[in-house]
Coordinates of N, CA and C and ligand atoms in Angstrom, one line a residue:
M1 N 97.8 106.4 111.1 CA 98.3 105.2 110.8 C 97.2 104.2 110.5
A2 N 97.5 103.3 109.3 CA 96.7 102.3 108.9 C 97.5 101.2 108.7
N3 N 97.1 99.9 109.0 CA 97.7 98.7 108.7 C 97.2 98.2 107.3
I4 N 97.9 98.1 106.4 CA 97.5 97.8 105.0 C 98.2 96.5 104.7
T5 N 97.4 95.6 104.1 CA 97.6 94.2 103.5 C 97.7 94.2 102.1
W6 N 98.7 93.8 101.4 CA 98.7 93.6 100.0 C 99.0 92.0 99.9
K7 N 97.8 91.5 99.0 CA 97.9 90.0 98.9 C 98.4 89.6 97.4
M8 N 99.2 88.7 97.2 CA 99.9 88.3 95.9 C 98.9 87.1 95.5
E9 N 98.9 86.9 94.3 CA 98.4 85.8 93.6 C 98.7 84.4 94.2
D10 N 99.9 84.3 94.4 CA 100.4 82.9 95.2 C 100.0 82.9 96.4
G11 N 99.2 83.7 97.1 CA 98.7 83.6 98.4 C 99.5 84.2 99.5
S12 N 100.7 84.6 99.1 CA 101.5 85.3 100.0 C 101.0 86.8 100.3
E13 N 101.4 87.4 101.4 CA 100.9 88.8 101.9 C 102.1 89.5 102.3
I14 N 101.9 90.9 102.2 CA 102.8 91.8 102.8 C 101.9 92.8 103.6
S15 N 102.2 92.9 104.8 CA 101.4 93.9 105.7 C 102.4 95.1 106.2
A16 N 101.9 96.2 106.3 CA 102.7 97.3 106.7 C 101.9 98.2 107.6
D17 N 102.4 99.0 108.6 CA 101.7 100.3 109.1 C 102.2 101.3 108.2
V18 N 101.1 102.1 107.7 CA 101.5 103.2 106.9 C 101.0 104.6 107.5
K19 N 101.9 105.4 107.6 CA 101.6 106.8 108.1 C 100.7 107.5 107.4
D20 N 99.6 108.3 108.1 CA 98.6 109.1 107.4 C 99.3 110.1 106.4
G21 N 98.5 110.1 105.2 CA 98.9 111.2 104.5 C 99.8 110.4 103.2
L22 N 100.4 109.3 103.6 CA 101.1 108.8 102.4 C 100.3 107.8 101.4
N23 N 100.6 108.0 100.2 CA 99.6 107.2 99.2 C 100.0 105.8 99.2
L24 N 99.2 104.8 98.8 CA 99.5 103.4 98.8 C 100.4 103.0 98.0
M25 N 100.5 103.6 96.8 CA 101.7 103.3 95.8 C 103.1 103.5 96.6
E26 N 103.1 104.5 97.2 CA 104.4 104.9 97.9 C 104.7 103.8 99.0
A27 N 103.6 103.5 99.7 CA 103.9 102.6 100.9 C 104.2 101.2 100.3
A28 N 103.6 100.8 99.1 CA 103.8 99.6 98.6 C 105.3 99.5 98.0
T29 N 105.7 100.4 97.4 CA 107.2 100.5 96.9 C 108.1 100.6 98.1
A30 N 107.7 101.1 99.1 CA 108.6 101.3 100.4 C 108.8 100.0 101.2
N31 N 107.7 99.0 100.7 CA 107.6 97.8 101.5 C 108.0 96.5 100.4
N32 N 108.5 96.9 99.4 CA 108.9 96.0 98.2 C 107.8 95.2 97.9
V33 N 106.5 95.6 97.8 CA 105.5 94.8 97.3 C 105.6 94.5 95.6
P34 N 105.8 93.3 95.3 CA 105.9 93.1 93.9 C 105.0 93.6 92.9
H35 N 105.3 94.0 91.7 CA 104.2 94.3 90.7 C 103.7 95.6 90.9
I36 N 104.2 96.4 91.9 CA 103.6 97.9 91.9 C 104.8 98.6 91.8
E37 N 104.8 99.3 90.6 CA 106.0 100.1 90.1 C 106.2 101.6 90.5
G38 N 104.9 102.1 90.2 CA 104.8 103.5 90.5 C 105.7 104.5 89.7
E39 N 105.9 104.1 88.4 CA 106.7 104.8 87.6 C 106.6 106.2 87.4
C40 N 105.4 106.7 87.5 CA 105.2 108.0 87.4 C 105.4 108.9 88.7
G41 N 105.6 108.2 89.7 CA 105.8 108.8 91.1 C 104.5 109.4 91.6
G42 N 103.4 108.9 91.1 CA 102.0 109.2 91.6 C 101.3 110.3 90.9
C43 N 101.8 110.5 89.7 CA 101.0 111.7 89.1 C 99.9 111.3 88.1
L44 N 99.5 110.0 88.2 CA 98.4 109.5 87.4 C 98.8 109.5 85.9
S45 N 100.0 109.1 85.6 CA 100.4 109.0 84.2 C 100.8 107.6 83.8
C46 N 100.9 106.7 84.6 CA 101.5 105.5 84.3 C 100.6 104.2 84.5
A47 N 99.9 104.0 85.4 CA 98.9 103.0 85.6 C 99.7 101.7 86.1
T48 N 101.0 101.9 86.7 CA 101.7 100.8 87.2 C 101.7 100.6 88.9
C49 N 100.5 101.1 89.2 CA 100.4 101.0 90.8 C 98.8 100.3 90.8
H50 N 98.4 99.6 89.9 CA 97.1 99.0 90.0 C 96.8 98.1 91.0
V51 N 95.7 98.2 91.7 CA 95.5 97.3 92.7 C 93.8 96.9 92.7
F52 N 93.6 95.8 93.2 CA 92.1 95.5 93.4 C 91.8 95.7 94.9
V53 N 90.8 96.6 95.2 CA 90.4 96.8 96.4 C 89.4 95.7 97.0
A54 N 89.5 95.1 98.1 CA 88.6 94.2 98.6 C 87.3 94.9 98.7
P55 N 86.2 94.2 98.1 CA 84.8 94.9 98.1 C 84.2 95.7 99.1
E56 N 84.6 95.0 100.2 CA 84.2 95.6 101.5 C 84.6 96.9 101.7
W57 N 85.8 97.3 101.2 CA 86.5 98.5 101.4 C 86.5 99.6 100.4
L58 N 85.6 99.4 99.3 CA 85.7 100.2 98.2 C 85.1 101.6 98.7
A59 N 84.1 101.6 99.5 CA 83.5 102.8 99.7 C 84.5 103.7 100.5
K60 N 85.2 103.2 101.4 CA 86.3 103.9 102.3 C 87.4 104.5 101.5
T61 N 87.6 104.0 100.3 CA 88.9 104.3 99.6 C 88.6 105.6 98.8
G62 N 87.2 106.0 98.6 CA 87.0 107.1 97.9 C 86.5 107.0 96.6
E63 N 86.3 108.0 95.6 CA 85.7 107.9 94.3 C 86.9 108.0 93.3
V64 N 86.6 107.2 92.1 CA 87.6 107.3 91.2 C 87.2 108.5 90.2
D65 N 88.2 109.5 90.1 CA 87.9 110.7 89.4 C 88.1 110.3 87.8
D66 N 87.8 111.4 87.1 CA 87.8 111.1 85.5 C 89.3 110.7 85.0
I67 N 90.2 111.4 85.5 CA 91.7 111.2 85.1 C 92.1 109.6 85.5
E68 N 91.8 109.4 86.8 CA 92.0 107.8 87.2 C 91.2 106.8 86.4
D69 N 90.0 107.1 86.0 CA 89.3 106.3 85.3 C 89.8 106.1 83.9
T70 N 90.2 107.2 83.3 CA 91.1 107.0 81.9 C 92.1 106.1 82.1
M71 N 93.0 106.3 83.3 CA 94.2 105.7 83.3 C 94.0 104.1 83.7
L72 N 92.8 104.0 84.2 CA 92.5 102.5 84.5 C 92.4 101.6 83.2
E73 N 92.1 102.3 82.2 CA 92.0 101.6 80.9 C 93.4 101.2 80.4
M74 N 94.5 101.6 81.1 CA 95.7 101.2 80.6 C 96.6 100.2 81.4
T75 N 95.9 99.6 82.4 CA 96.6 98.7 83.1 C 97.1 97.6 82.5
D76 N 98.1 96.8 83.0 CA 98.6 95.7 82.3 C 97.5 94.5 82.6
V77 N 97.0 94.5 83.6 CA 96.0 93.5 83.9 C 94.7 94.2 83.9
E78 N 93.7 93.6 83.2 CA 92.5 94.4 82.7 C 91.7 94.7 84.0
R79 N 91.2 95.9 84.1 CA 90.5 96.5 85.3 C 89.3 95.6 85.5
E80 N 88.9 95.8 86.8 CA 87.7 95.0 87.3 C 87.0 96.3 88.0
D81 N 85.7 95.9 88.4 CA 84.8 97.1 89.2 C 85.6 97.5 90.3
N82 N 86.4 96.7 91.0 CA 87.0 97.3 92.3 C 88.6 97.6 91.9
S83 N 88.9 98.0 90.7 CA 90.2 98.5 90.4 C 90.6 99.9 90.9
R84 N 91.7 100.0 91.3 CA 92.0 101.6 91.7 C 93.5 101.7 91.5
L85 N 94.0 102.9 91.2 CA 95.4 103.2 91.1 C 95.7 103.5 92.4
S86 N 96.7 102.8 93.1 CA 96.9 102.9 94.4 C 97.7 104.2 94.9
C87 N 98.3 105.0 93.9 CA 98.8 106.2 94.3 C 97.7 107.1 94.5
Q88 N 96.3 107.0 94.3 CA 95.2 108.0 94.5 C 94.6 107.4 95.9
I89 N 95.0 106.4 96.6 CA 94.5 106.1 97.9 C 95.5 106.7 99.0
I90 N 94.9 107.4 99.8 CA 95.8 108.1 100.7 C 95.5 107.4 102.2
A91 N 96.6 106.9 102.8 CA 96.3 106.3 104.1 C 95.8 107.4 105.1
S92 N 94.9 106.7 106.0 CA 94.5 107.3 107.2 C 93.9 106.3 108.0
A93 N 93.6 106.7 109.2 CA 93.1 105.7 110.3 C 91.7 105.1 109.8
E94 N 91.0 105.6 109.0 CA 89.9 105.0 108.4 C 90.1 103.8 107.4
L95 N 91.4 103.7 107.0 CA 91.8 102.6 106.2 C 92.4 101.4 107.0
D96 N 92.6 101.6 108.2 CA 93.3 100.6 109.1 C 92.5 99.2 108.8
G97 N 93.3 98.3 108.3 CA 92.8 96.9 108.0 C 92.5 96.7 106.5
L98 N 92.8 97.7 105.6 CA 92.6 97.6 104.3 C 93.3 96.5 103.7
V99 N 92.6 95.8 102.9 CA 93.3 94.6 102.1 C 93.3 95.0 100.5
L100 N 94.3 94.9 99.8 CA 94.4 95.1 98.5 C 95.0 93.9 97.8
Q101 N 94.4 93.5 96.8 CA 95.0 92.2 95.8 C 95.8 92.8 94.7
V102 N 97.0 92.3 94.7 CA 97.9 92.9 93.6 C 97.8 92.2 92.3
P103 N 97.5 92.7 91.3 CA 97.4 92.0 90.0 C 98.7 91.7 89.5
E104 N 99.0 90.5 89.0 CA 100.1 90.1 88.4 C 100.1 89.9 87.0
P105 N 100.8 90.7 86.1 CA 100.7 90.4 84.8 C 101.4 89.1 84.2
E106 N 100.8 88.6 83.1 CA 101.2 87.2 82.7 C 102.7 87.3 82.3
Ligands
FES201 S1 102.1 105.8 90.3 FE1 101.7 106.2 88.2 S2 99.4 106.1 88.0 FE2 99.9 105.7 90.0

């Protein structure tokens, strides 16, 4: 179990306890986090699950593989060094307290 917080640009936050093994796109859509659509269901073909990972958490969320790296070029909001596709981040106790910033398209 991991408590995950999604922060919106207006300063509002949504926090949820997420079961181990669930990816963080699924967790976001289950908790009605705005702007995370997950259109492809998590198969790395839509880039609608883009988040910015708080820098202190980057190492724990794992490496970006080549396919995710390619898909990160297709996000609505331009990628940053701490961009991830949240369907590729899997909840575990290690991520308890993780904070994600949700990009909001103009
Ligand atoms: S849900 Fe489509 S790439 Fe993550």
